[in-house]
Short mmCIF file of C-alpha atoms in Angstrom, two decimals:
data_model
loop_
_atom_site.label_atom_id
_atom_site.label_comp_id
_atom_site.label_asym_id
_atom_site.label_seq_id
_atom_site.Cartn_x
_atom_site.Cartn_y
_atom_site.Cartn_z
CA MET A 71 -3.10 236.99 39.13
CA ASP A 72 -4.13 235.62 36.01
CA ARG A 73 -5.54 237.14 32.64
CA ALA A 74 -8.91 236.06 33.07
CA ARG A 75 -9.52 236.61 36.19
CA ILE A 76 -8.24 240.05 36.24
CA ALA A 77 -10.63 240.28 33.07
CA ARG A 78 -13.68 239.71 35.57
CA LEU A 79 -12.76 242.83 37.51
CA LEU A 80 -12.96 245.12 34.54
CA PRO A 81 -16.26 247.10 33.54
CA GLU A 82 -18.62 245.42 31.09
CA THR A 83 -18.10 247.38 28.23
CA TYR A 84 -13.75 246.44 28.18
CA GLN A 85 -15.02 242.61 28.56
CA ALA A 86 -16.81 242.55 25.63
CA ALA A 87 -13.96 244.15 23.82
CA ILE A 88 -11.71 241.13 25.62
CA PRO A 89 -10.04 239.33 22.59
CA VAL A 90 -10.55 235.90 22.60
CA GLU A 91 -7.91 233.76 22.38
CA LYS A 92 -7.00 231.96 19.20
CA PRO A 93 -5.18 227.86 20.14
CA PRO A 94 -1.85 227.71 18.63
CA GLY A 95 -2.49 225.90 15.89
CA ASP A 96 -5.36 228.59 13.79
CA PRO A 97 -3.92 230.69 11.21
CA ASP A 98 -5.66 232.56 13.41
CA ALA A 99 -3.49 233.29 16.16
CA ALA A 100 -0.36 234.97 15.02
CA ALA A 101 -2.18 238.40 14.27
CA PRO A 102 -1.39 240.94 16.45
CA LYS A 103 -2.75 241.56 19.79
CA LYS A 104 -5.22 243.87 20.71
CA PRO A 105 -4.00 246.76 22.51
CA LEU A 106 -6.53 245.42 25.71
CA ALA A 107 -4.96 242.07 25.35
CA ALA A 108 -1.90 243.28 25.47
CA VAL A 109 -2.29 245.53 28.44
CA LEU A 110 -3.84 242.49 30.96
CA GLU A 111 -0.81 239.90 29.41
CA VAL A 112 1.39 243.52 31.63
CA MET A 113 -1.03 243.15 34.28
CA GLU A 114 -0.46 239.53 34.37
CA VAL A 115 3.18 240.06 34.72
CA LEU A 116 3.33 243.02 37.51
CA GLN A 117 1.23 241.08 39.67
CA ALA A 118 2.92 237.66 39.72
CA PRO A 119 6.11 239.60 41.81
CA ALA A 120 3.81 240.36 44.32
CA GLU A 121 1.45 237.07 44.28
CA SER A 122 4.74 235.57 45.13
CA ALA A 123 5.28 237.78 47.85
CA LEU A 124 2.19 237.07 49.41
CA THR A 125 1.94 233.80 49.71
CA THR A 126 4.92 233.18 51.54
CA LEU A 127 4.56 236.03 53.88
CA ASP A 128 3.87 233.68 56.37
CA ALA A 129 8.00 232.35 56.18
CA HIS A 130 8.99 235.84 56.13
CA ILE A 131 6.98 236.89 59.45
CA ASP A 132 7.75 233.66 61.48
CA PRO A 133 11.29 234.68 63.03
CA LEU A 134 12.87 230.74 62.38
CA ARG A 135 12.26 231.10 58.88
CA ALA A 136 12.39 235.15 57.78
CA PRO A 137 15.30 235.89 55.96
CA PRO A 138 18.15 236.70 57.40
CA SER A 139 18.21 240.40 56.41
CA PHE A 140 14.42 240.41 57.59
CA ALA A 141 14.82 238.14 60.91
CA LEU A 142 17.07 241.81 61.30
CA MET A 143 13.98 244.07 60.61
CA LEU A 144 11.70 242.20 62.57
CA ALA A 145 14.29 242.11 65.28
CA ARG A 146 13.93 246.40 64.48
CA TRP A 147 10.08 245.83 65.15
CA LEU A 148 10.52 243.86 68.19
CA ASP A 149 12.58 246.53 69.70
CA LEU A 150 15.63 244.29 69.70
CA ASP A 151 17.70 246.96 68.06
CA ARG A 152 19.28 247.76 70.69
CA TYR A 153 21.18 244.07 70.93
CA LEU A 154 22.85 244.32 67.45
CA ASP A 155 26.33 245.55 66.50
CA TRP A 156 27.25 247.63 63.88
CA THR A 157 29.66 246.98 61.59
CA GLY A 158 30.66 250.06 60.85
CA GLY A 159 30.15 250.83 64.84
CA ARG A 160 27.57 253.16 65.25
CA PRO A 161 24.26 252.36 65.38
CA GLY A 162 23.67 252.96 61.22
CA GLU A 163 27.14 252.69 60.44
CA GLY A 164 27.22 249.95 58.15
CA ALA A 165 25.49 246.01 58.17
CA PRO A 166 24.10 245.32 61.98
CA ARG A 167 24.99 241.82 63.43
CA TYR A 168 24.19 240.32 66.68
CA ALA A 169 26.82 239.01 68.64
CA ALA A 170 25.64 235.40 70.07
CA GLY A 171 24.89 234.58 65.94
CA LEU A 172 21.59 235.08 64.18
CA GLY A 173 20.23 231.72 65.76
CA ARG A 174 19.81 233.02 68.93
CA LEU A 175 18.40 236.90 67.68
CA ARG A 176 15.87 234.23 66.05
CA LEU A 177 14.68 232.90 69.04
CA LEU A 178 14.90 236.34 71.04
CA CYS A 179 12.30 236.80 68.35
CA LEU A 180 10.35 234.86 69.36
CA GLU A 181 10.02 235.75 72.78
CA ALA A 182 9.36 239.46 72.43
CA ALA A 183 6.04 240.12 73.32
CA GLU A 184 6.12 237.61 77.12
CA LEU A 185 10.07 238.91 77.35
CA ALA A 186 8.37 243.12 77.28
CA ARG A 187 5.52 242.18 79.33
CA TRP A 188 7.15 241.34 82.40
CA ARG A 189 10.03 243.88 82.37
CA GLY A 190 11.76 244.91 84.87
CA THR A 191 11.76 241.37 86.56
CA ARG A 192 13.96 239.23 87.80
CA ARG A 193 12.30 235.89 85.79
CA THR A 194 12.42 237.98 82.82
CA LEU A 195 16.49 239.29 83.21
CA GLU A 196 17.56 235.97 83.56
CA ARG A 197 15.26 234.61 80.29
CA ILE A 198 15.97 236.92 78.34
CA LEU A 199 19.64 236.78 79.41
CA THR A 200 19.39 232.40 78.63
CA VAL A 201 17.95 233.18 75.58
CA ALA A 202 20.01 235.54 74.23
CA THR A 203 22.83 234.33 74.74
CA GLY A 204 21.86 230.55 74.19
CA LEU A 205 23.98 229.50 77.54
CA SER A 206 22.28 228.95 81.27
CA GLY A 207 23.11 229.30 84.56
CA TYR A 208 22.36 233.16 85.25
CA ALA A 209 21.21 234.53 88.53
CA VAL A 210 19.69 238.01 90.00
CA GLU A 211 20.67 238.27 93.22
CA GLU A 212 18.11 241.37 94.82
CA ASN A 213 19.83 243.86 96.90
CA PRO A 214 22.70 241.55 98.08
CA PRO A 215 25.24 242.17 101.10
CA GLY A 216 28.06 244.70 100.20
CA PRO A 217 31.18 245.09 101.87
CA LYS A 218 30.24 245.50 105.40
CA GLY A 219 27.90 243.40 104.95
CA VAL A 220 24.78 245.51 105.40
CA ALA A 221 22.43 244.65 102.70
CA ARG A 222 21.99 247.22 99.60
CA SER A 223 18.94 248.78 98.55
CA PHE A 224 17.47 248.85 94.52
CA HIS A 225 21.45 247.20 93.57
CA LEU A 226 21.31 243.69 91.40
CA ARG A 227 24.69 241.32 91.42
CA VAL A 228 23.89 239.37 88.38
CA VAL A 229 26.11 236.60 88.16
CA ALA A 230 26.41 234.84 84.46
CA PRO A 231 28.14 232.06 83.55
CA ALA A 232 31.72 232.08 82.74
CA ALA A 233 31.38 230.78 79.17
CA ALA A 234 29.62 234.37 78.68
CA LYS A 235 33.30 236.25 79.22
CA PRO A 236 33.16 236.50 75.38
CA LEU A 237 29.93 238.05 74.67
CA ALA A 238 30.26 240.09 78.10
CA ASP A 239 29.23 243.64 76.80
CA LEU A 240 26.06 242.17 75.38
CA VAL A 241 24.67 240.61 78.31
CA ARG A 242 25.27 244.21 80.10
CA ARG A 243 23.85 246.02 77.46
CA ILE A 244 20.79 244.26 78.38
CA VAL A 245 21.04 244.25 81.88
CA ASP A 246 21.54 247.72 81.59
CA GLU A 247 18.30 247.70 79.30
CA GLU A 248 16.11 244.58 81.63
CA ARG A 249 16.71 246.07 84.64
CA PRO A 250 14.59 247.77 86.94
CA ALA A 251 15.21 251.47 86.02
CA TYR A 252 15.13 252.75 89.40
CA THR A 253 18.17 250.14 90.07
CA THR A 254 22.33 249.84 90.00
CA TYR A 255 23.71 246.80 89.23
CA GLU A 256 27.03 244.54 89.35
CA ILE A 257 27.86 241.29 86.45
CA GLU A 258 30.05 239.04 87.64
CA PHE A 259 31.22 235.84 85.93
CA SER A 260 31.18 232.84 87.38
CA ALA A 261 34.35 231.01 87.96
CA ALA A 262 35.31 228.24 85.10
#
């Protein structure tokens, strides 16, 4: 906000006391500034960073355009921090990172609301695994047969593609968090 706009927000008595700006060639232009003019100048300078941030606010809130540190903060706001690894070993120690890469985390942030809406369903579990790892081919079997061929009630078998093996810890955490609470599970990686 420039000085003129700030001045219009002041009470009329202050506005009347604002000195008129002299053109640069005027011999009185080099005269010392009056206190109110100096205060308006300082207010203009102090407003500049906030105005700059407000003009680019949409870029911060959009997970695809946000700076990396802000994208990590968006993930925390969307309750996706449980999928972050920490360089210090424990949550809050060191820097957070996402095993499948920041690009995947950005896409996961984009779909977080829809995934949360249908949380606990087979379809959502398959979708979040696909988005979170960038790999397709996940299958969730409900009540699969056990060793004796009898269906195992309240049990899930998650079959992951072989390419997901390097992300096995992330896959396990996602299945553990996104499955229905009353089910047990096992994870198998398909042959290459």
